[in-house]
Coordinates of N, CA, C and O in Angstrom, one line a residue:
X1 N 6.4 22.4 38.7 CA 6.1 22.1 40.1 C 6.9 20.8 40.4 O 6.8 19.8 39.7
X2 N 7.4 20.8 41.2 CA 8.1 19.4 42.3 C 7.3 19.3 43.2 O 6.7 20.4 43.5
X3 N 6.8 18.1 44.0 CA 6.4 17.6 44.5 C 7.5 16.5 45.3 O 8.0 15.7 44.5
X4 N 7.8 16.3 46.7 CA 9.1 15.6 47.4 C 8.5 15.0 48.7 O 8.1 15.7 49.7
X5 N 8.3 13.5 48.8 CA 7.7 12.8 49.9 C 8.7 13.2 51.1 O 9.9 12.8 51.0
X6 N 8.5 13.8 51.9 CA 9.6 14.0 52.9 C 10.3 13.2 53.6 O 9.6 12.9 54.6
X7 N 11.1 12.7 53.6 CA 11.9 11.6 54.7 C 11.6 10.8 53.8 O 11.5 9.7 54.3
X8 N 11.5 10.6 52.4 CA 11.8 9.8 51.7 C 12.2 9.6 50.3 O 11.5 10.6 50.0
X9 N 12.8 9.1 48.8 CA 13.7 8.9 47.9 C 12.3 9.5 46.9 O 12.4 10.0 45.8
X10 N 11.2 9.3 47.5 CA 9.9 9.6 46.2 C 9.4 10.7 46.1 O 8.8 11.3 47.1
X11 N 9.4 11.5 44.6 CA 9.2 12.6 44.5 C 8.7 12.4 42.8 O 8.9 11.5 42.1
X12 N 8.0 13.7 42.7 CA 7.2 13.9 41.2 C 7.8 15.2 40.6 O 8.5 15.9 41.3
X13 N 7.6 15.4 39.2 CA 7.3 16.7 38.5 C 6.0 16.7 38.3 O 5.6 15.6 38.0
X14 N 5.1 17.6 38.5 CA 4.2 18.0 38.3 C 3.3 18.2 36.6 O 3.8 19.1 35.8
X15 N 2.6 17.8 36.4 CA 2.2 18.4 35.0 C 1.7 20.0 34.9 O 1.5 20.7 35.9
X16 N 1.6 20.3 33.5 CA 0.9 21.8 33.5 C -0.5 21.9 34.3 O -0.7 22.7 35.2
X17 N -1.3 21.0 34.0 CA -2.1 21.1 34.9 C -2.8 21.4 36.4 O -3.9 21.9 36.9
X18 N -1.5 20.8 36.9 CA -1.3 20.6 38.6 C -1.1 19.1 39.1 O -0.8 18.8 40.3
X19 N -1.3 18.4 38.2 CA -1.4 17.0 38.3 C -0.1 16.6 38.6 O 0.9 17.3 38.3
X20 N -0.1 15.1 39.2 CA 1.4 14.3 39.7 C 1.6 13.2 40.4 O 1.5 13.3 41.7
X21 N 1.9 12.2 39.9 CA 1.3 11.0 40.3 C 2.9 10.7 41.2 O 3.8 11.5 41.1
X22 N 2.9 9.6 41.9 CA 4.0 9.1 42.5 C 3.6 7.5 43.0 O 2.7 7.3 43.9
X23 N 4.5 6.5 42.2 CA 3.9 5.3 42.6 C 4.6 4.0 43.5 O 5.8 3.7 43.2
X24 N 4.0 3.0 44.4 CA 4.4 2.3 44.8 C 5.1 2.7 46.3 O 6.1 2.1 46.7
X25 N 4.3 3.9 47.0 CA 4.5 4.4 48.2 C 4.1 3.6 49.2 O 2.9 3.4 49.1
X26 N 4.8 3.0 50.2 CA 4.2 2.4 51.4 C 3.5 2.8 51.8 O 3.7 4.0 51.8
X27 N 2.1 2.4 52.5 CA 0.6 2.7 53.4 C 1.2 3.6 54.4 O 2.0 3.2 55.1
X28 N 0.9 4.6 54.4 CA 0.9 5.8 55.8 C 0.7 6.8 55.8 O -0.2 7.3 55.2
X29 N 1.7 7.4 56.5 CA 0.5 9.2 56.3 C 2.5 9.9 56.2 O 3.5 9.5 56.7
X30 N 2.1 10.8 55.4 CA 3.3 11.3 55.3 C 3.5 12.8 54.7 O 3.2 12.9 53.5
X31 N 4.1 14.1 55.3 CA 4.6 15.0 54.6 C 5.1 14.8 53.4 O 5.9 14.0 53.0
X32 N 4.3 16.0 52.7 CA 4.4 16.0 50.9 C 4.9 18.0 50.9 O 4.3 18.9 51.5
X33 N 5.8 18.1 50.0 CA 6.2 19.6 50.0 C 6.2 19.6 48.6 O 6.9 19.0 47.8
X34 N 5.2 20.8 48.4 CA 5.1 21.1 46.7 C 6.3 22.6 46.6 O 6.9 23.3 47.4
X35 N 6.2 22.7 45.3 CA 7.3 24.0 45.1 C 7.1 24.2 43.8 O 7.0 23.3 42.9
X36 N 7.2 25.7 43.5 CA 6.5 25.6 42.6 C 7.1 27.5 42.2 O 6.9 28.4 43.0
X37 N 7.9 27.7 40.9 CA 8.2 29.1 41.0 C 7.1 30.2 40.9 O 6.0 30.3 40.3
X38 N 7.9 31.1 41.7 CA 6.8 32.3 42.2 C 5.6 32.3 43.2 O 5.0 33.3 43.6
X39 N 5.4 31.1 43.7 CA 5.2 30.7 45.0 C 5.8 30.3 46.1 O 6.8 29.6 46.0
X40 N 5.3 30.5 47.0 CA 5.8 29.8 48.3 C 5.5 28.4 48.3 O 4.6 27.8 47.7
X41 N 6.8 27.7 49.2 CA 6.4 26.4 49.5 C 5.5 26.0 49.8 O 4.8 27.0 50.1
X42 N 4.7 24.6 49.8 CA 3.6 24.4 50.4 C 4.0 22.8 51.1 O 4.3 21.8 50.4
X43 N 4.0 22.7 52.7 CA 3.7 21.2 53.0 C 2.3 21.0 53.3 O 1.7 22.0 53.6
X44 N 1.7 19.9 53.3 CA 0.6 18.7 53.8 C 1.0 17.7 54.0 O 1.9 17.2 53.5
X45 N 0.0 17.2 55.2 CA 0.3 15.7 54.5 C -1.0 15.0 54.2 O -2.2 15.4 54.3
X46 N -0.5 13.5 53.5 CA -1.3 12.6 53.3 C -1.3 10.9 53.2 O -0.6 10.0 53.0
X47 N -2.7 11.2 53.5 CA -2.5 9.6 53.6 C -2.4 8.6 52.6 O -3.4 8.7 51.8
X48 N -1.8 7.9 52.3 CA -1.5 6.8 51.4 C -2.0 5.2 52.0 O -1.8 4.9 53.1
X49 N -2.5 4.5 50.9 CA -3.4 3.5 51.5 C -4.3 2.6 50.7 O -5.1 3.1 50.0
X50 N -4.3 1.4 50.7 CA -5.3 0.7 49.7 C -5.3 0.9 48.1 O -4.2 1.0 47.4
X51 N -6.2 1.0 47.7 CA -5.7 0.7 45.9 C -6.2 2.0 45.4 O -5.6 2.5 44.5
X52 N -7.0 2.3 45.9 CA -7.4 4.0 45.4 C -6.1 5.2 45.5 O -5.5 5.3 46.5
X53 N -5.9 6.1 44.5 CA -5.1 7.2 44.2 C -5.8 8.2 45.7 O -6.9 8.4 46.2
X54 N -4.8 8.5 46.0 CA -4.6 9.7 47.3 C -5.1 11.0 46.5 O -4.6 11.3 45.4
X55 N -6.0 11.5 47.0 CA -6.2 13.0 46.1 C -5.7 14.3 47.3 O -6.0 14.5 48.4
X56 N -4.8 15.0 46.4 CA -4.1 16.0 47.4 C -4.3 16.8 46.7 O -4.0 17.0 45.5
X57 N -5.3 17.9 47.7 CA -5.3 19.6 47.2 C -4.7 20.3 48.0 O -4.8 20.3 49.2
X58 N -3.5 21.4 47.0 CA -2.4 22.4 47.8 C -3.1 23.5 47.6 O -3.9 23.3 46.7
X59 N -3.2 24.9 48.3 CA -3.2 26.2 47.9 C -1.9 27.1 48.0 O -1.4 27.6 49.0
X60 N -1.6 27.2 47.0 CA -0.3 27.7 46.6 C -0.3 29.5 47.1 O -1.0 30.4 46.6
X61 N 0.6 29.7 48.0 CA 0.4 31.3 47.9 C 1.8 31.7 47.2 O 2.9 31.1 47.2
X62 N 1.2 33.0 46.6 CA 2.2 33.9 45.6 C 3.1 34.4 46.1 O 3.1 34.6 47.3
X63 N 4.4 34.9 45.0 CA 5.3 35.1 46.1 C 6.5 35.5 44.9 O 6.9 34.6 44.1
X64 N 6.9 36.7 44.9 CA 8.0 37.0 44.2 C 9.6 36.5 44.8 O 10.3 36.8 45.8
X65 N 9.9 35.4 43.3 CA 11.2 35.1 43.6 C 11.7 36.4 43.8 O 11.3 37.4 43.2
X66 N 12.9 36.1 44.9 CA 14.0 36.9 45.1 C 14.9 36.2 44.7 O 14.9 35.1 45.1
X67 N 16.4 36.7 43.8 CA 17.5 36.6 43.6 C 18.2 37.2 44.1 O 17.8 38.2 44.7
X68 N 19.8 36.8 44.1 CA 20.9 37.0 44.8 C 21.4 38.6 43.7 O 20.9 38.6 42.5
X69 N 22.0 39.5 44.2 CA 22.1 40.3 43.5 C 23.8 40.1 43.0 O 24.7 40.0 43.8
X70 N 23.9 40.1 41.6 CA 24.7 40.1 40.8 C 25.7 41.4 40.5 O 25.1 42.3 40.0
X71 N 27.0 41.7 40.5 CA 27.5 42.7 40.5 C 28.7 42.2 39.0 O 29.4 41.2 39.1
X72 N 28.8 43.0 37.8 CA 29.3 42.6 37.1 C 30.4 43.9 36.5 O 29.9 44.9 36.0
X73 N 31.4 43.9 36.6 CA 32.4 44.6 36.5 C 33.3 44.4 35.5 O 33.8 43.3 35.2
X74 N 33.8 45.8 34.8 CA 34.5 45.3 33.3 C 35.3 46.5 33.2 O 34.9 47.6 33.6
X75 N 36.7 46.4 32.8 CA 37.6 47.5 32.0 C 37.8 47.8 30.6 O 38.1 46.9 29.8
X76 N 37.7 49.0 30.5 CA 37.7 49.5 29.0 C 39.3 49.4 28.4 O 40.2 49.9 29.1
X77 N 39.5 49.0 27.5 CA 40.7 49.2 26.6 C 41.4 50.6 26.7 O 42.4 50.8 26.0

């Protein structure tokens, strides 16, 4: 999972969990975009603020990656 403060340099990896901290964010409210394979994107936002941890719940919907289709071509001896 990535997790990317939008409009800004702070971003996480995610644990197995779901968990992901990101620290020393200026006070405000701000778009957060999770990603995460086999799901769809997810934005929110949230507020950041005071000394207490921001608690952010995403619901991730499913979603089959699609790839670029590969064509691989070869001549026999």
């Amino acid at each position: 999972m990535i997790v990317v403060v939008e409009g800004t340099n702070f971003g996480a990896v995610g644990q197995p969990d779901g968990s992901f901290r990101i620290e020393q964010i200026p006070p405000g409210v701000y778009r957060v975009r999770v990603t995460v394979m086999g799901y769809a994107p997810a934005v929110t936002s949230a507020i950041v603020g005071g000394t207490e941890p921001a608690r952010l719940d995403v619901v991730l919907e499913e979603r089959a990656t699609e790839l670029p289709v590969v064509e691989v071509m070869a001549t026999r001896n």
